[in-house]
């Protein structure tokens, strides 16, 4: 039985501690916060999207960075195993739109409670308020390679260990403790840390009319993002206008594809407000509405078609006189309106910061990590799991699947 220290009490850390303990190791879980799962508590708007039940092809396609690295880990501990684990831990789950798996209770606190029950059952030693300052090393006996022998806490206490699993998270939501400690540990061990960027994050928009619609949520719209004529992202879903730009599920996923490019140049975002209708069908619909409202002015004629906050903006952008009676609107003007509704454009200038990002893009370079075991190729007995690695996925439960699978891989391949 080896002594294992797991750094970080988030999803990857808790899961690694459980798997290691169930594999016969003596495990100490170190968390610098006052409680476990602080970031997990706020995921999925406080509901916690545990995983996604789609088939493996979809799981891999949903990973944006270094998906091949996860091949072994995903197959060794897949989404069905995650579902089974939580149900056996007393947490019933349900399947929602897009195969997203949530607790039946809709409370992320129940996910944390289930993990804590298993940690207790497996006799994992949990130490809160325990911030790791550095990893400790000794000569491995192999030429030029060192191995880990423990950790030193910020108060100077040393804890001996045969293996250390670094599961410190990324750099997003720093109020929950994700302050990049793991990147520092990795660099001190000689690892490369790739450029880190906020991901699954809202966009800033240039146009003032976007801010006029603050608080407006649009369901069932199609969002496309262009670099010149090239489509970078094309997805259907829900979005939200904010005081700075745009947010919501379809926008957060878009950031996975565009964050790096947005650092260099703005991009065009185009919303199809009526994706279920072709331009011809939408023209017929507008014509029907106009004929029913023929004595109304243009600005008062769109109530059936659009949400209230959107109307003044569309009226202004349409270049049709707002006080014109609808029966006087020309065919060209009407077709221009239809085109606007199918191609509502704005300029995205960048993303919000790490404090609003759900995850971090970038991290410990996976070329220096064994993909089967999650062990460092540079230092023996050091493992990395979860968001600290340069792996990220779109929304829908995929990032937590990365956490569970990588944590399990590390815990099942400890050297001692």
mmCIF file of C-alpha atoms in Angstrom:
data_model
loop_
_atom_site.group_PDB
_atom_site.id
_atom_site.type_symbol
_atom_site.label_atom_id
_atom_site.label_comp_id
_atom_site.label_asym_id
_atom_site.label_seq_id
_atom_site.Cartn_x
_atom_site.Cartn_y
_atom_site.Cartn_z
ATOM 1 C CA UNK A 1 0.000 0.000 0.000
ATOM 2 C CA UNK A 2 1.507 3.292 -1.037
ATOM 3 C CA UNK A 3 0.936 6.731 0.441
ATOM 4 C CA UNK A 4 -0.809 8.925 -2.088
ATOM 5 C CA UNK A 5 -1.319 12.670 -1.845
ATOM 6 C CA UNK A 6 -3.985 14.214 -4.077
ATOM 7 C CA UNK A 7 -3.783 18.003 -4.443
ATOM 8 C CA UNK A 8 -7.150 19.645 -5.069
ATOM 9 C CA UNK A 9 -10.627 18.840 -3.813
ATOM 10 C CA UNK A 10 -12.502 19.459 -7.051
ATOM 11 C CA UNK A 11 -14.098 16.763 -9.225
ATOM 12 C CA UNK A 12 -10.810 15.305 -10.534
ATOM 13 C CA UNK A 13 -9.213 15.389 -7.091
ATOM 14 C CA UNK A 14 -12.125 13.804 -5.242
ATOM 15 C CA UNK A 15 -12.521 11.138 -7.914
ATOM 16 C CA UNK A 16 -8.791 10.340 -8.007
ATOM 17 C CA UNK A 17 -8.791 10.016 -4.209
ATOM 18 C CA UNK A 18 -11.760 7.626 -4.311
ATOM 19 C CA UNK A 19 -10.308 5.453 -7.091
ATOM 20 C CA UNK A 20 -6.871 5.301 -5.419
ATOM 21 C CA UNK A 21 -8.375 4.388 -2.040
ATOM 22 C CA UNK A 22 -10.549 1.691 -3.605
ATOM 23 C CA UNK A 23 -7.400 0.342 -5.250
ATOM 24 C CA UNK A 24 -5.849 -0.201 -1.810
ATOM 25 C CA UNK A 25 -3.758 2.942 -1.305
ATOM 26 C CA UNK A 26 -3.617 5.200 1.742
ATOM 27 C CA UNK A 27 -4.872 8.543 0.422
ATOM 28 C CA UNK A 28 -4.633 12.090 1.746
ATOM 29 C CA UNK A 29 -6.689 14.694 -0.107
ATOM 30 C CA UNK A 30 -5.430 18.267 0.319
ATOM 31 C CA UNK A 31 -7.766 21.215 -0.369
ATOM 32 C CA UNK A 32 -6.837 24.834 0.308
ATOM 33 C CA UNK A 33 -10.469 25.983 0.609
ATOM 34 C CA UNK A 34 -12.731 25.517 3.613
ATOM 35 C CA UNK A 35 -14.769 22.842 1.774
ATOM 36 C CA UNK A 36 -14.571 20.416 -1.133
ATOM 37 C CA UNK A 37 -16.113 20.969 -4.562
ATOM 38 C CA UNK A 38 -16.374 24.747 -4.438
ATOM 39 C CA UNK A 39 -16.339 25.182 -8.215
ATOM 40 C CA UNK A 40 -18.425 22.040 -8.749
ATOM 41 C CA UNK A 41 -21.116 23.691 -6.646
ATOM 42 C CA UNK A 42 -21.671 26.450 -9.230
ATOM 43 C CA UNK A 43 -21.377 24.363 -12.420
ATOM 44 C CA UNK A 44 -24.402 23.974 -14.668
ATOM 45 C CA UNK A 45 -26.053 26.999 -13.009
ATOM 46 C CA UNK A 46 -25.889 25.145 -9.708
ATOM 47 C CA UNK A 47 -27.378 21.954 -11.167
ATOM 48 C CA UNK A 48 -24.102 20.220 -12.153
ATOM 49 C CA UNK A 49 -24.071 18.566 -15.581
ATOM 50 C CA UNK A 50 -22.244 15.393 -14.452
ATOM 51 C CA UNK A 51 -21.521 13.892 -17.873
ATOM 52 C CA UNK A 52 -23.055 13.347 -21.298
ATOM 53 C CA UNK A 53 -24.610 10.029 -22.338
ATOM 54 C CA UNK A 54 -23.863 10.373 -26.076
ATOM 55 C CA UNK A 55 -21.821 7.670 -27.799
ATOM 56 C CA UNK A 56 -18.040 7.746 -27.819
ATOM 57 C CA UNK A 57 -17.789 9.455 -31.211
ATOM 58 C CA UNK A 58 -19.713 12.449 -29.863
ATOM 59 C CA UNK A 59 -17.596 12.476 -26.687
ATOM 60 C CA UNK A 60 -14.386 12.698 -28.717
ATOM 61 C CA UNK A 61 -15.806 15.276 -31.155
ATOM 62 C CA UNK A 62 -16.791 17.458 -28.195
ATOM 63 C CA UNK A 63 -13.201 17.670 -26.952
ATOM 64 C CA UNK A 64 -11.620 20.733 -28.543
ATOM 65 C CA UNK A 65 -7.957 20.357 -27.590
ATOM 66 C CA UNK A 66 -5.884 17.151 -27.699
ATOM 67 C CA UNK A 67 -8.803 14.728 -28.045
ATOM 68 C CA UNK A 68 -6.502 11.835 -29.086
ATOM 69 C CA UNK A 69 -4.722 12.135 -25.743
ATOM 70 C CA UNK A 70 -7.981 11.079 -24.009
ATOM 71 C CA UNK A 71 -8.574 7.971 -26.110
ATOM 72 C CA UNK A 72 -7.294 5.493 -23.530
ATOM 73 C CA UNK A 73 -8.756 7.353 -20.516
ATOM 74 C CA UNK A 74 -12.261 7.675 -22.020
ATOM 75 C CA UNK A 75 -12.414 3.990 -22.936
ATOM 76 C CA UNK A 76 -11.043 2.883 -19.546
ATOM 77 C CA UNK A 77 -13.668 4.922 -17.663
ATOM 78 C CA UNK A 78 -16.530 5.982 -19.897
ATOM 79 C CA UNK A 79 -19.707 8.010 -19.378
ATOM 80 C CA UNK A 80 -21.857 4.991 -18.472
ATOM 81 C CA UNK A 81 -19.402 4.085 -15.700
ATOM 82 C CA UNK A 82 -19.732 7.642 -14.348
ATOM 83 C CA UNK A 83 -23.538 7.340 -14.332
ATOM 84 C CA UNK A 84 -23.330 3.938 -12.596
ATOM 85 C CA UNK A 85 -20.888 5.302 -10.002
ATOM 86 C CA UNK A 86 -23.192 8.149 -8.974
ATOM 87 C CA UNK A 87 -26.333 6.023 -8.915
ATOM 88 C CA UNK A 88 -24.553 3.466 -6.699
ATOM 89 C CA UNK A 89 -23.440 6.372 -4.494
ATOM 90 C CA UNK A 90 -27.109 7.206 -3.927
ATOM 91 C CA UNK A 91 -27.496 9.966 -6.517
ATOM 92 C CA UNK A 92 -30.277 9.272 -9.061
ATOM 93 C CA UNK A 93 -29.684 11.029 -12.390
ATOM 94 C CA UNK A 94 -31.758 12.076 -15.409
ATOM 95 C CA UNK A 95 -31.079 12.613 -19.105
ATOM 96 C CA UNK A 96 -31.938 16.037 -20.571
ATOM 97 C CA UNK A 97 -31.738 17.704 -23.991
ATOM 98 C CA UNK A 98 -28.478 16.974 -25.787
ATOM 99 C CA UNK A 99 -27.928 13.852 -23.622
ATOM 100 C CA UNK A 100 -26.841 16.007 -20.691
ATOM 101 C CA UNK A 101 -26.878 14.070 -17.404
ATOM 102 C CA UNK A 102 -28.005 15.923 -14.267
ATOM 103 C CA UNK A 103 -28.940 14.834 -10.733
ATOM 104 C CA UNK A 104 -32.698 14.273 -10.485
ATOM 105 C CA UNK A 105 -32.726 16.776 -7.604
ATOM 106 C CA UNK A 106 -31.200 19.537 -9.813
ATOM 107 C CA UNK A 107 -28.793 20.338 -6.952
ATOM 108 C CA UNK A 108 -25.019 20.279 -7.442
ATOM 109 C CA UNK A 109 -24.695 20.029 -3.653
ATOM 110 C CA UNK A 110 -26.093 16.481 -3.935
ATOM 111 C CA UNK A 111 -23.283 15.548 -6.349
ATOM 112 C CA UNK A 112 -20.699 16.825 -3.846
ATOM 113 C CA UNK A 113 -22.490 15.036 -0.989
ATOM 114 C CA UNK A 114 -22.409 11.739 -2.940
ATOM 115 C CA UNK A 115 -18.652 12.085 -3.523
ATOM 116 C CA UNK A 116 -18.098 12.951 0.141
ATOM 117 C CA UNK A 117 -20.048 9.869 1.270
ATOM 118 C CA UNK A 118 -17.783 7.647 -0.829
ATOM 119 C CA UNK A 119 -14.614 9.451 0.349
ATOM 120 C CA UNK A 120 -15.684 8.795 3.931
ATOM 121 C CA UNK A 121 -16.562 5.153 3.243
ATOM 122 C CA UNK A 122 -13.155 4.654 1.579
ATOM 123 C CA UNK A 123 -11.417 6.271 4.590
ATOM 124 C CA UNK A 124 -9.710 9.003 2.575
ATOM 125 C CA UNK A 125 -8.004 11.488 4.898
ATOM 126 C CA UNK A 126 -9.377 14.911 3.932
ATOM 127 C CA UNK A 127 -7.427 17.987 4.979
ATOM 128 C CA UNK A 128 -9.086 21.335 4.331
ATOM 129 C CA UNK A 129 -7.354 24.741 4.627
ATOM 130 C CA UNK A 130 -4.230 22.918 3.401
ATOM 131 C CA UNK A 131 -2.446 24.846 0.660
ATOM 132 C CA UNK A 132 0.460 23.117 -1.066
ATOM 133 C CA UNK A 133 3.501 25.339 -1.573
ATOM 134 C CA UNK A 134 5.669 22.938 -3.579
ATOM 135 C CA UNK A 135 6.253 19.288 -4.464
ATOM 136 C CA UNK A 136 9.291 17.607 -2.910
ATOM 137 C CA UNK A 137 11.671 15.433 -4.946
ATOM 138 C CA UNK A 138 14.496 12.956 -4.512
ATOM 139 C CA UNK A 139 16.786 11.080 -6.864
ATOM 140 C CA UNK A 140 14.905 8.223 -8.553
ATOM 141 C CA UNK A 141 17.991 6.083 -8.972
ATOM 142 C CA UNK A 142 17.639 6.351 -12.731
ATOM 143 C CA UNK A 143 20.130 8.618 -14.420
ATOM 144 C CA UNK A 144 18.956 12.196 -14.710
ATOM 145 C CA UNK A 145 15.442 11.514 -13.429
ATOM 146 C CA UNK A 146 14.012 12.562 -10.102
ATOM 147 C CA UNK A 147 10.901 11.289 -8.388
ATOM 148 C CA UNK A 148 8.428 12.892 -6.058
ATOM 149 C CA UNK A 149 8.665 12.105 -2.355
ATOM 150 C CA UNK A 150 6.009 14.377 -0.880
ATOM 151 C CA UNK A 151 4.704 17.936 -0.634
ATOM 152 C CA UNK A 152 5.381 20.968 1.506
ATOM 153 C CA UNK A 153 2.421 23.041 2.667
ATOM 154 C CA UNK A 154 2.413 26.843 2.832
ATOM 155 C CA UNK A 155 2.775 26.653 6.625
ATOM 156 C CA UNK A 156 5.991 24.637 6.213
ATOM 157 C CA UNK A 157 4.584 21.199 7.094
ATOM 158 C CA UNK A 158 5.952 18.361 4.979
ATOM 159 C CA UNK A 159 3.835 15.360 4.022
ATOM 160 C CA UNK A 160 5.619 12.303 2.696
ATOM 161 C CA UNK A 161 4.148 10.517 -0.304
ATOM 162 C CA UNK A 162 5.037 7.740 -2.739
ATOM 163 C CA UNK A 163 2.786 9.251 -5.409
ATOM 164 C CA UNK A 164 1.274 12.702 -5.924
ATOM 165 C CA UNK A 165 -1.730 13.444 -8.143
ATOM 166 C CA UNK A 166 -2.025 17.115 -9.140
ATOM 167 C CA UNK A 167 -5.714 17.957 -9.678
ATOM 168 C CA UNK A 168 -5.677 21.677 -8.965
ATOM 169 C CA UNK A 169 -7.996 22.800 -11.766
ATOM 170 C CA UNK A 170 -7.307 25.641 -14.170
ATOM 171 C CA UNK A 171 -7.395 29.400 -13.887
ATOM 172 C CA UNK A 172 -11.121 30.115 -14.208
ATOM 173 C CA UNK A 173 -13.487 31.206 -11.405
ATOM 174 C CA UNK A 174 -10.517 32.129 -9.224
ATOM 175 C CA UNK A 175 -12.761 32.897 -6.257
ATOM 176 C CA UNK A 176 -13.204 29.119 -5.973
ATOM 177 C CA UNK A 177 -9.445 28.614 -5.601
ATOM 178 C CA UNK A 178 -8.450 27.887 -9.219
ATOM 179 C CA UNK A 179 -5.425 30.163 -9.166
ATOM 180 C CA UNK A 180 -3.053 28.178 -11.371
ATOM 181 C CA UNK A 181 -1.079 26.399 -8.618
ATOM 182 C CA UNK A 182 -0.865 23.253 -10.725
ATOM 183 C CA UNK A 183 0.800 25.125 -13.579
ATOM 184 C CA UNK A 184 3.465 26.308 -11.149
ATOM 185 C CA UNK A 185 4.039 22.771 -9.808
ATOM 186 C CA UNK A 186 4.323 21.529 -13.401
ATOM 187 C CA UNK A 187 6.842 24.225 -14.395
ATOM 188 C CA UNK A 188 8.929 23.549 -11.274
ATOM 189 C CA UNK A 189 9.025 19.886 -12.360
ATOM 190 C CA UNK A 190 10.332 20.954 -15.777
ATOM 191 C CA UNK A 191 7.055 20.710 -17.669
ATOM 192 C CA UNK A 192 5.894 22.989 -20.473
ATOM 193 C CA UNK A 193 2.652 24.851 -19.773
ATOM 194 C CA UNK A 194 0.919 26.029 -22.950
ATOM 195 C CA UNK A 195 -0.668 29.474 -23.197
ATOM 196 C CA UNK A 196 -3.785 29.625 -21.029
ATOM 197 C CA UNK A 197 -6.964 31.376 -22.172
ATOM 198 C CA UNK A 198 -10.493 31.693 -20.769
ATOM 199 C CA UNK A 199 -12.932 29.315 -22.493
ATOM 200 C CA UNK A 200 -16.651 28.593 -22.309
ATOM 201 C CA UNK A 201 -16.835 32.319 -21.730
ATOM 202 C CA UNK A 202 -19.140 35.164 -22.910
ATOM 203 C CA UNK A 203 -18.172 37.553 -25.713
ATOM 204 C CA UNK A 204 -17.790 41.310 -25.754
ATOM 205 C CA UNK A 205 -19.630 42.981 -28.651
ATOM 206 C CA UNK A 206 -18.817 46.269 -30.350
ATOM 207 C CA UNK A 207 -22.301 47.566 -31.233
ATOM 208 C CA UNK A 208 -24.300 49.678 -28.761
ATOM 209 C CA UNK A 209 -27.583 48.085 -29.845
ATOM 210 C CA UNK A 210 -26.417 44.796 -28.301
ATOM 211 C CA UNK A 211 -26.352 46.427 -24.855
ATOM 212 C CA UNK A 212 -29.841 47.865 -25.429
ATOM 213 C CA UNK A 213 -31.138 44.292 -25.380
ATOM 214 C CA UNK A 214 -29.529 43.429 -22.033
ATOM 215 C CA UNK A 215 -31.402 40.610 -20.296
ATOM 216 C CA UNK A 216 -33.109 39.344 -23.466
ATOM 217 C CA UNK A 217 -32.856 35.570 -23.853
ATOM 218 C CA UNK A 218 -33.409 34.016 -27.286
ATOM 219 C CA UNK A 219 -34.306 30.347 -27.613
ATOM 220 C CA UNK A 220 -34.056 28.279 -30.788
ATOM 221 C CA UNK A 221 -31.804 30.592 -32.759
ATOM 222 C CA UNK A 222 -28.929 29.686 -35.052
ATOM 223 C CA UNK A 223 -25.560 31.295 -34.385
ATOM 224 C CA UNK A 224 -22.732 31.484 -36.910
ATOM 225 C CA UNK A 225 -19.304 33.035 -36.404
ATOM 226 C CA UNK A 226 -17.258 34.093 -39.404
ATOM 227 C CA UNK A 227 -13.630 34.966 -40.001
ATOM 228 C CA UNK A 228 -14.012 36.725 -43.342
ATOM 229 C CA UNK A 229 -16.097 34.286 -45.382
ATOM 230 C CA UNK A 230 -14.998 31.217 -43.433
ATOM 231 C CA UNK A 231 -17.541 29.797 -40.957
ATOM 232 C CA UNK A 232 -15.754 28.992 -37.683
ATOM 233 C CA UNK A 233 -18.839 27.930 -35.751
ATOM 234 C CA UNK A 234 -22.439 27.086 -36.660
ATOM 235 C CA UNK A 235 -24.825 25.926 -33.949
ATOM 236 C CA UNK A 236 -28.463 26.023 -32.865
ATOM 237 C CA UNK A 237 -29.542 26.822 -29.313
ATOM 238 C CA UNK A 238 -30.116 29.453 -26.665
ATOM 239 C CA UNK A 239 -28.325 32.759 -26.095
ATOM 240 C CA UNK A 240 -28.525 35.862 -23.940
ATOM 241 C CA UNK A 241 -27.779 39.573 -24.458
ATOM 242 C CA UNK A 242 -25.834 41.259 -21.652
ATOM 243 C CA UNK A 243 -24.506 44.687 -20.697
ATOM 244 C CA UNK A 244 -21.220 43.859 -22.464
ATOM 245 C CA UNK A 245 -22.245 41.572 -25.332
ATOM 246 C CA UNK A 246 -23.598 38.042 -25.593
ATOM 247 C CA UNK A 247 -23.673 34.905 -23.440
ATOM 248 C CA UNK A 248 -25.760 31.743 -23.014
ATOM 249 C CA UNK A 249 -25.084 28.066 -23.895
ATOM 250 C CA UNK A 250 -24.638 28.412 -27.669
ATOM 251 C CA UNK A 251 -22.269 31.385 -27.183
ATOM 252 C CA UNK A 252 -20.196 29.694 -24.462
ATOM 253 C CA UNK A 253 -19.602 26.699 -26.720
ATOM 254 C CA UNK A 254 -18.663 29.058 -29.567
ATOM 255 C CA UNK A 255 -15.843 30.462 -27.439
ATOM 256 C CA UNK A 256 -14.091 27.060 -27.507
ATOM 257 C CA UNK A 257 -13.633 27.500 -31.252
ATOM 258 C CA UNK A 258 -12.792 31.192 -31.365
ATOM 259 C CA UNK A 259 -10.961 32.359 -28.211
ATOM 260 C CA UNK A 260 -7.461 32.103 -29.694
ATOM 261 C CA UNK A 261 -8.464 33.917 -32.913
ATOM 262 C CA UNK A 262 -10.272 36.679 -31.014
ATOM 263 C CA UNK A 263 -6.998 37.584 -29.327
ATOM 264 C CA UNK A 264 -5.745 38.700 -32.740
ATOM 265 C CA UNK A 265 -8.805 40.089 -34.510
ATOM 266 C CA UNK A 266 -12.563 40.724 -34.127
ATOM 267 C CA UNK A 267 -15.028 38.296 -35.702
ATOM 268 C CA UNK A 268 -18.517 38.572 -37.160
ATOM 269 C CA UNK A 269 -21.397 36.899 -35.331
ATOM 270 C CA UNK A 270 -24.584 36.312 -37.327
ATOM 271 C CA UNK A 271 -27.855 35.231 -35.693
ATOM 272 C CA UNK A 272 -30.689 33.607 -37.632
ATOM 273 C CA UNK A 273 -33.652 34.688 -35.489
ATOM 274 C CA UNK A 274 -36.066 32.376 -37.349
ATOM 275 C CA UNK A 275 -34.070 29.266 -38.323
ATOM 276 C CA UNK A 276 -37.183 27.108 -38.739
ATOM 277 C CA UNK A 277 -38.344 29.243 -41.695
ATOM 278 C CA UNK A 278 -36.722 29.811 -45.083
ATOM 279 C CA UNK A 279 -36.514 33.401 -46.354
ATOM 280 C CA UNK A 280 -39.562 32.723 -48.556
ATOM 281 C CA UNK A 281 -41.576 31.284 -45.653
ATOM 282 C CA UNK A 282 -40.559 34.142 -43.384
ATOM 283 C CA UNK A 283 -41.550 36.657 -46.069
ATOM 284 C CA UNK A 284 -45.006 35.049 -46.223
ATOM 285 C CA UNK A 285 -45.254 35.231 -42.451
ATOM 286 C CA UNK A 286 -44.262 38.927 -42.379
ATOM 287 C CA UNK A 287 -46.700 39.676 -45.221
ATOM 288 C CA UNK A 288 -49.487 37.937 -43.282
ATOM 289 C CA UNK A 289 -48.695 39.905 -40.134
ATOM 290 C CA UNK A 290 -48.603 43.154 -42.092
ATOM 291 C CA UNK A 291 -51.947 42.482 -43.758
ATOM 292 C CA UNK A 292 -53.534 41.841 -40.341
ATOM 293 C CA UNK A 293 -52.005 45.061 -38.967
ATOM 294 C CA UNK A 294 -52.257 47.212 -42.104
ATOM 295 C CA UNK A 295 -53.272 50.390 -40.288
ATOM 296 C CA UNK A 296 -50.425 50.161 -37.769
ATOM 297 C CA UNK A 297 -47.079 51.877 -38.051
ATOM 298 C CA UNK A 298 -44.053 49.693 -38.725
ATOM 299 C CA UNK A 299 -42.696 49.992 -35.195
ATOM 300 C CA UNK A 300 -45.971 48.665 -33.741
ATOM 301 C CA UNK A 301 -46.361 45.790 -36.196
ATOM 302 C CA UNK A 302 -43.744 43.252 -35.049
ATOM 303 C CA UNK A 303 -45.168 42.166 -31.668
ATOM 304 C CA UNK A 304 -46.217 38.727 -32.921
ATOM 305 C CA UNK A 305 -42.887 38.100 -34.602
ATOM 306 C CA UNK A 306 -40.270 39.320 -32.142
ATOM 307 C CA UNK A 307 -39.679 39.804 -28.409
ATOM 308 C CA UNK A 308 -40.322 43.349 -27.201
ATOM 309 C CA UNK A 309 -36.677 44.291 -26.487
ATOM 310 C CA UNK A 310 -35.590 43.274 -29.963
ATOM 311 C CA UNK A 311 -38.182 45.310 -31.899
ATOM 312 C CA UNK A 312 -36.673 48.843 -31.618
ATOM 313 C CA UNK A 313 -33.263 47.521 -32.673
ATOM 314 C CA UNK A 314 -34.627 45.629 -35.689
ATOM 315 C CA UNK A 315 -36.762 48.625 -36.699
ATOM 316 C CA UNK A 316 -33.711 50.890 -36.600
ATOM 317 C CA UNK A 317 -31.428 48.498 -38.486
ATOM 318 C CA UNK A 318 -34.047 47.793 -41.153
ATOM 319 C CA UNK A 319 -33.815 51.343 -42.557
ATOM 320 C CA UNK A 320 -37.613 51.406 -42.808
ATOM 321 C CA UNK A 321 -39.183 54.575 -41.374
ATOM 322 C CA UNK A 322 -40.537 53.544 -37.975
ATOM 323 C CA UNK A 323 -43.685 55.659 -38.462
ATOM 324 C CA UNK A 324 -44.480 54.296 -41.921
ATOM 325 C CA UNK A 325 -47.777 52.418 -42.153
ATOM 326 C CA UNK A 326 -47.205 48.761 -42.922
ATOM 327 C CA UNK A 327 -49.466 48.837 -45.988
ATOM 328 C CA UNK A 328 -47.038 51.361 -47.500
ATOM 329 C CA UNK A 329 -43.920 49.262 -46.969
ATOM 330 C CA UNK A 330 -42.447 48.253 -50.322
ATOM 331 C CA UNK A 331 -41.567 44.703 -51.323
ATOM 332 C CA UNK A 332 -37.853 45.636 -51.341
ATOM 333 C CA UNK A 333 -38.130 47.033 -47.812
ATOM 334 C CA UNK A 334 -39.944 43.910 -46.625
ATOM 335 C CA UNK A 335 -37.358 41.582 -48.191
ATOM 336 C CA UNK A 336 -34.628 43.663 -46.551
ATOM 337 C CA UNK A 337 -36.367 43.132 -43.193
ATOM 338 C CA UNK A 338 -36.604 39.378 -43.822
ATOM 339 C CA UNK A 339 -32.888 39.249 -44.675
ATOM 340 C CA UNK A 340 -32.086 41.155 -41.466
ATOM 341 C CA UNK A 341 -34.104 38.680 -39.376
ATOM 342 C CA UNK A 342 -32.178 35.792 -40.946
ATOM 343 C CA UNK A 343 -28.810 37.612 -40.734
ATOM 344 C CA UNK A 344 -28.775 39.715 -37.563
ATOM 345 C CA UNK A 345 -25.123 40.758 -37.350
ATOM 346 C CA UNK A 346 -22.790 42.035 -34.685
ATOM 347 C CA UNK A 347 -19.030 42.266 -34.154
ATOM 348 C CA UNK A 348 -17.432 40.286 -31.332
ATOM 349 C CA UNK A 349 -14.245 41.939 -30.157
ATOM 350 C CA UNK A 350 -13.003 39.522 -27.508
ATOM 351 C CA UNK A 351 -13.989 37.350 -24.567
ATOM 352 C CA UNK A 352 -14.662 38.149 -20.940
ATOM 353 C CA UNK A 353 -11.948 37.280 -18.408
ATOM 354 C CA UNK A 354 -11.070 34.172 -16.412
ATOM 355 C CA UNK A 355 -13.448 35.280 -13.648
ATOM 356 C CA UNK A 356 -16.372 34.592 -16.016
ATOM 357 C CA UNK A 357 -14.899 31.566 -17.807
ATOM 358 C CA UNK A 358 -16.256 28.115 -17.004
ATOM 359 C CA UNK A 359 -12.988 26.431 -17.976
ATOM 360 C CA UNK A 360 -9.411 27.168 -19.009
ATOM 361 C CA UNK A 361 -7.977 26.456 -22.445
ATOM 362 C CA UNK A 362 -4.313 25.480 -22.273
ATOM 363 C CA UNK A 363 -2.356 23.886 -19.440
ATOM 364 C CA UNK A 364 0.242 21.181 -18.863
ATOM 365 C CA UNK A 365 1.513 20.043 -22.275
ATOM 366 C CA UNK A 366 0.111 16.545 -22.858
ATOM 367 C CA UNK A 367 3.139 15.537 -24.965
ATOM 368 C CA UNK A 368 4.965 15.291 -21.622
ATOM 369 C CA UNK A 369 2.238 13.134 -19.991
ATOM 370 C CA UNK A 370 1.618 9.416 -20.496
ATOM 371 C CA UNK A 371 -1.952 9.243 -21.919
ATOM 372 C CA UNK A 372 -2.694 5.833 -20.407
ATOM 373 C CA UNK A 373 -1.496 6.574 -16.872
ATOM 374 C CA UNK A 374 -1.501 10.416 -16.646
ATOM 375 C CA UNK A 375 2.013 10.137 -15.179
ATOM 376 C CA UNK A 376 4.618 12.774 -15.951
ATOM 377 C CA UNK A 377 7.206 11.581 -18.470
ATOM 378 C CA UNK A 378 9.751 13.899 -16.805
ATOM 379 C CA UNK A 379 9.343 13.106 -13.102
ATOM 380 C CA UNK A 380 8.428 9.720 -11.667
ATOM 381 C CA UNK A 381 5.315 9.238 -9.522
ATOM 382 C CA UNK A 382 3.757 12.628 -10.374
ATOM 383 C CA UNK A 383 0.372 12.503 -12.118
ATOM 384 C CA UNK A 384 -1.878 15.210 -13.536
ATOM 385 C CA UNK A 385 -5.674 14.992 -13.834
ATOM 386 C CA UNK A 386 -8.529 17.248 -14.912
ATOM 387 C CA UNK A 387 -8.467 20.845 -16.044
ATOM 388 C CA UNK A 388 -4.789 21.427 -15.192
ATOM 389 C CA UNK A 389 -4.002 19.494 -18.405
ATOM 390 C CA UNK A 390 -4.101 21.121 -21.848
ATOM 391 C CA UNK A 391 -7.455 19.495 -22.645
ATOM 392 C CA UNK A 392 -10.848 21.204 -22.914
ATOM 393 C CA UNK A 393 -14.288 20.518 -24.338
ATOM 394 C CA UNK A 394 -17.530 22.284 -25.230
ATOM 395 C CA UNK A 395 -20.453 22.561 -22.799
ATOM 396 C CA UNK A 396 -22.702 19.596 -22.136
ATOM 397 C CA UNK A 397 -20.993 17.567 -19.396
ATOM 398 C CA UNK A 398 -17.888 16.776 -21.467
ATOM 399 C CA UNK A 399 -15.390 18.680 -19.309
ATOM 400 C CA UNK A 400 -16.477 16.780 -16.211
ATOM 401 C CA UNK A 401 -16.122 13.521 -18.154
ATOM 402 C CA UNK A 402 -12.511 14.580 -18.832
ATOM 403 C CA UNK A 403 -12.073 15.100 -15.073
ATOM 404 C CA UNK A 404 -13.536 11.713 -14.062
ATOM 405 C CA UNK A 405 -11.697 9.730 -16.767
ATOM 406 C CA UNK A 406 -8.273 11.337 -16.305
ATOM 407 C CA UNK A 407 -8.544 11.057 -12.508
ATOM 408 C CA UNK A 408 -9.429 7.373 -12.746
ATOM 409 C CA UNK A 409 -6.528 6.742 -15.145
ATOM 410 C CA UNK A 410 -4.067 8.344 -12.737
ATOM 411 C CA UNK A 411 -5.416 6.526 -9.687
ATOM 412 C CA UNK A 412 -5.376 3.115 -11.340
ATOM 413 C CA UNK A 413 -1.765 3.375 -12.512
ATOM 414 C CA UNK A 414 0.056 4.517 -9.381
ATOM 415 C CA UNK A 415 3.561 3.076 -9.253
ATOM 416 C CA UNK A 416 3.568 1.534 -5.817
#
